[in-house]
Structures are given as C-alpha cells and as structure tokens.
GROMACS .gro file of C-alpha atoms in nm:
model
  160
    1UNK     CA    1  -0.862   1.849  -1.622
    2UNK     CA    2  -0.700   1.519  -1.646
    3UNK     CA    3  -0.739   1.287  -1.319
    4UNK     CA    4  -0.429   1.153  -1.161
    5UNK     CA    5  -0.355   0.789  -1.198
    6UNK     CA    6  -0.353   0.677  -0.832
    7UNK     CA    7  -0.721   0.739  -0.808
    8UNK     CA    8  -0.733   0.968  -0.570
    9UNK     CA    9  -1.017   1.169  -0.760
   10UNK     CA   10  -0.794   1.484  -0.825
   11UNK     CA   11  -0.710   1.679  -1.089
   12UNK     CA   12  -0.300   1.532  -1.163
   13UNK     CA   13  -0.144   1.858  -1.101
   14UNK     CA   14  -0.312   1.925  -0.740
   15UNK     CA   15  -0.244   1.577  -0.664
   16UNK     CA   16   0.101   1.374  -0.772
   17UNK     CA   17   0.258   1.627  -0.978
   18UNK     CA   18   0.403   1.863  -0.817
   19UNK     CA   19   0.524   1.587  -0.607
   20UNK     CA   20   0.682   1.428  -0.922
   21UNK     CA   21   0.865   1.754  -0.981
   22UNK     CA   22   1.009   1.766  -0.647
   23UNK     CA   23   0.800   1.926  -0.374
   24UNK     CA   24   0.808   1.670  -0.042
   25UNK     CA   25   0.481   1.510  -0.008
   26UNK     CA   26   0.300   1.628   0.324
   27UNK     CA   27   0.218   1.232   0.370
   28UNK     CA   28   0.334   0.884   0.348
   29UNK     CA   29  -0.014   0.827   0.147
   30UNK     CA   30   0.084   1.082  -0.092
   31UNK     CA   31   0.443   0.956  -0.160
   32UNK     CA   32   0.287   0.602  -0.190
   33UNK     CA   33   0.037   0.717  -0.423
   34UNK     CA   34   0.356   0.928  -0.659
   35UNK     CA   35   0.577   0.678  -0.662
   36UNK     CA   36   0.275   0.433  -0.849
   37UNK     CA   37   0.216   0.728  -1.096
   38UNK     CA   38   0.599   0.736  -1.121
   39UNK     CA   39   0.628   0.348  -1.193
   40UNK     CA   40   0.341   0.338  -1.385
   41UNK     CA   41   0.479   0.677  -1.602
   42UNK     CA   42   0.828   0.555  -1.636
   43UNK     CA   43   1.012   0.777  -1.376
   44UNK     CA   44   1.270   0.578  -1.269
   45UNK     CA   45   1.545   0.877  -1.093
   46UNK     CA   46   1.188   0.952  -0.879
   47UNK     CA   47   1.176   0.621  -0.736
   48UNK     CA   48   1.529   0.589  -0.681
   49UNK     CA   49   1.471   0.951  -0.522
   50UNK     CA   50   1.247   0.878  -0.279
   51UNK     CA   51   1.386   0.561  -0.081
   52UNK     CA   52   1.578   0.556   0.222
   53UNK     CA   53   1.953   0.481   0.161
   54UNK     CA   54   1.913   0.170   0.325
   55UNK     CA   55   1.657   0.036   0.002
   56UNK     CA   56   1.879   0.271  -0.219
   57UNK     CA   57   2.135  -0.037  -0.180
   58UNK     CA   58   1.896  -0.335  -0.239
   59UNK     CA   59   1.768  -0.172  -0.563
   60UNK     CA   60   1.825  -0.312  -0.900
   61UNK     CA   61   1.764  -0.027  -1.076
   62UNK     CA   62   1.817  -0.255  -1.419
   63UNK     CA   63   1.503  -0.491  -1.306
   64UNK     CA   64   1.283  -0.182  -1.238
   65UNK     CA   65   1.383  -0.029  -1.550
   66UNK     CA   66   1.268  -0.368  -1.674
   67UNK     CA   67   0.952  -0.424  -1.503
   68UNK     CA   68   0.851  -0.035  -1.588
   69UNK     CA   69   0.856  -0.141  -1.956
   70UNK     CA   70   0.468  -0.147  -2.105
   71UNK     CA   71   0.297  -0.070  -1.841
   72UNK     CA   72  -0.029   0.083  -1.808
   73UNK     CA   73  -0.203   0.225  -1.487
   74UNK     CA   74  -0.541   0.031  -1.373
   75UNK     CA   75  -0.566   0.202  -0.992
   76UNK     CA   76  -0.438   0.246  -0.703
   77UNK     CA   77  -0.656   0.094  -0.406
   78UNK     CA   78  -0.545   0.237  -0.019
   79UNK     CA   79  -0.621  -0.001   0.244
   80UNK     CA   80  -0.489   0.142   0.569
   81UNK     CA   81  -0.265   0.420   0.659
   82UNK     CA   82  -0.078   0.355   1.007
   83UNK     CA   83   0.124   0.660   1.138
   84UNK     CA   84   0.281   0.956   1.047
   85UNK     CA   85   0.064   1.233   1.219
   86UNK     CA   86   0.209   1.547   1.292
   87UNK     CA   87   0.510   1.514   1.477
   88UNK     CA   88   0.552   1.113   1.379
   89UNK     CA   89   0.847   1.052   1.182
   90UNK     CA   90   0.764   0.659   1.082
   91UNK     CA   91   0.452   0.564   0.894
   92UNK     CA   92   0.292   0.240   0.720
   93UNK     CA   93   0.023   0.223   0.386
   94UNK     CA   94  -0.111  -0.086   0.309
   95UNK     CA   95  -0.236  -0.074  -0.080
   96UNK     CA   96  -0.313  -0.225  -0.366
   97UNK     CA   97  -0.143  -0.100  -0.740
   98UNK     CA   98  -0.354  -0.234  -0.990
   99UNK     CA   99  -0.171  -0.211  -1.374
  100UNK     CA  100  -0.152  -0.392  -1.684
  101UNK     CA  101   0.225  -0.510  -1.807
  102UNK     CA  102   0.226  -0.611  -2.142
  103UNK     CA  103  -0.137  -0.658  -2.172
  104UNK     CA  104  -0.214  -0.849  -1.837
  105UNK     CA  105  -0.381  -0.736  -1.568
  106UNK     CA  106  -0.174  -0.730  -1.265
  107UNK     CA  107  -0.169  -0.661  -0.841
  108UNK     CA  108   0.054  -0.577  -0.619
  109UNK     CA  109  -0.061  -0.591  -0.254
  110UNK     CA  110   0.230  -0.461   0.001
  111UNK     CA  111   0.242  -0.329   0.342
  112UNK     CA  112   0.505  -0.027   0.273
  113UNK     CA  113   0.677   0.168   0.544
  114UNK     CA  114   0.826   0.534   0.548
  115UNK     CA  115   1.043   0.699   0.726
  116UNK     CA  116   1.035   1.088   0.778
  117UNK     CA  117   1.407   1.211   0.709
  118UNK     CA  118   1.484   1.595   0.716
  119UNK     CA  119   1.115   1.667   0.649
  120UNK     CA  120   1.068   1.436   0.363
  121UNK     CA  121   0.871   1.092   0.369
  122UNK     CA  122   1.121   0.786   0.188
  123UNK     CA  123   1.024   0.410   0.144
  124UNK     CA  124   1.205   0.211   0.365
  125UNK     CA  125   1.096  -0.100   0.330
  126UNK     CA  126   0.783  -0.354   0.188
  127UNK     CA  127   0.576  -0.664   0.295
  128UNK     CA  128   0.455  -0.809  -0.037
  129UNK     CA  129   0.136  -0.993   0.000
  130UNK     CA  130   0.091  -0.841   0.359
  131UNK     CA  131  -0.143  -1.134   0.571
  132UNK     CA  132  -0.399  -0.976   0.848
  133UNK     CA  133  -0.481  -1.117   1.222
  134UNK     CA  134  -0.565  -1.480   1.193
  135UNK     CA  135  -0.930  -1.477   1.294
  136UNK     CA  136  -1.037  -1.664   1.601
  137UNK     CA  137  -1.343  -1.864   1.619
  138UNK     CA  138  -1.540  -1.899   2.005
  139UNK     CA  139  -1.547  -2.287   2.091
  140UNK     CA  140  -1.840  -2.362   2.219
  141UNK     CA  141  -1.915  -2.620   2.523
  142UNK     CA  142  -2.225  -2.828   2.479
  143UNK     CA  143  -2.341  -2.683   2.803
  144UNK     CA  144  -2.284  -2.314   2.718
  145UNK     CA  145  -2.603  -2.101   2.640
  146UNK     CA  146  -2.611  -2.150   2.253
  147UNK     CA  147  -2.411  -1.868   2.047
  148UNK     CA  148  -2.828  -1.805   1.787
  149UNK     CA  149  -2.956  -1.666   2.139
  150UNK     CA  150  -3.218  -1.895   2.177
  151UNK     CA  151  -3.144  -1.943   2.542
  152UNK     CA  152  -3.111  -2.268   2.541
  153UNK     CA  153  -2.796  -2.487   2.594
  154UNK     CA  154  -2.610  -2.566   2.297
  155UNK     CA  155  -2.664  -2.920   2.295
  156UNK     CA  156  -2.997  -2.919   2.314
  157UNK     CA  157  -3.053  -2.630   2.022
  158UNK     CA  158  -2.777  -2.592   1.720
  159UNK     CA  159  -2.532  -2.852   1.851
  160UNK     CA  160  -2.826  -3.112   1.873
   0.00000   0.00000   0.00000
C-alpha cells in the first residue's frame, strides 16, 4: 500500500490515481487534492487538463514546467470546502499545499474555485493568500455591565 500524497489517508490508487489517469473526480476536493499530486509528480498535460478554458489562456505552461522542477510533496492541508453538492455546478476549497522546491520548505495557501462543466469539476480560478472576516471587537461603554460578568459596571470593575 503506498499512501497518496495529498494526505488524505488513502491508499494512492483508491484515492488520486485513477483520477490522474482520467476518471472525473466526483468532487472539487478531490480534483484539488490530484492536481497537487499532479504538480508535485510532474504531470503537467493533467493540470493543463483540468482548468476551465478561461485559465487554459492565462497559463504559462513554460513557468509551471519550471516551478514543477525538484519538487517534493510535504502535504496537502484542506481548510474549507464551499459548494458543489449534488446538483451544484460551482464550488470553492480553501487549502494549504505544503512541498519542498529545491530543498526549501514551501506553502501555498489559495482559495480555488471550480466549475462543474459536462460532469467534470475544472479550476477556474485562485485567491493566493486568501484573508478571512476581519474580526470585530464589542466596545464597551464605561456604564455597560462589564463584559468578566461580574455584574458590575465597567468602570467601576475591569475598566477601573
């Protein structure tokens, strides 16, 4: 048994390889995780397969080719998976690749989406570095009831 580089836990040829040789993946997820096991394994013609013609004509299949060289799988981390039930034709995964090029330790963090096309899942499109909801911190008024549930106003507990 020899696992399959995106980390999913599987053995490599119930998991990303008979995707590499051509059956559709039943996912987004599962085309996100072949296409790292293709970039990390030097498939080239399966990435260029699998993108929607729109990101067919903003490849540079040269740089790929390029950035493919010496690489060396390290993981593949999911984050979130947005879309693409049954029926849904659009889909987003949010991962981390994890990989080693030329010795270093590299990460790429994207947002990736997919489109469903004549019942097959293509990249469309990426958000490198993707940034979540800003969080919001509660102002609180010196009068308010203080936010460590003392019951006392703020003023005259934390915000003394």
């Amino acid at each position: 048994m020899t696992l399959c580089p995106c980390s999913s836990g599987l053995d490599f040829v119930a998991c990303c390889g008979p995707i590499l040789k051509g059956t559709p993946a039943m996912t987004a997820e599962a085309l996100m995780r072949a296409r790292y096991v293709a970039f990390v394994g030097g498939d080239l013609d399966f990435l260029e397969r699998t993108l929607a013609a729109e990101a067919k004509a903003d490849m540079d299949r040269h740089a790929v080719e390029a950035a493919m060289k010496g690489v060396e799988a390290l993981g593949f981390e999911l984050r979130a998976v947005d879309g693409g039930e049954e029926g849904e034709n659009s889909a987003s995964v949010e991962y981390v690749a994890r990989f080693k090029s030329n010795g270093k330790p590299l990460a790429h963090h994207e947002r990736a989406s997919f489109r469903r096309e004549n019942g097959e899942w293509l990249y469309v499109s990426g958000e490198v570095g993707p940034k979540g909801a800003p969080r919001q911190a509660q102002k609180v008024g010196r009068n308010d009831p203080c936010p460590c549930g003392s019951g006392k106003k703020y003023k005259k507990c934390c915000g003394g």
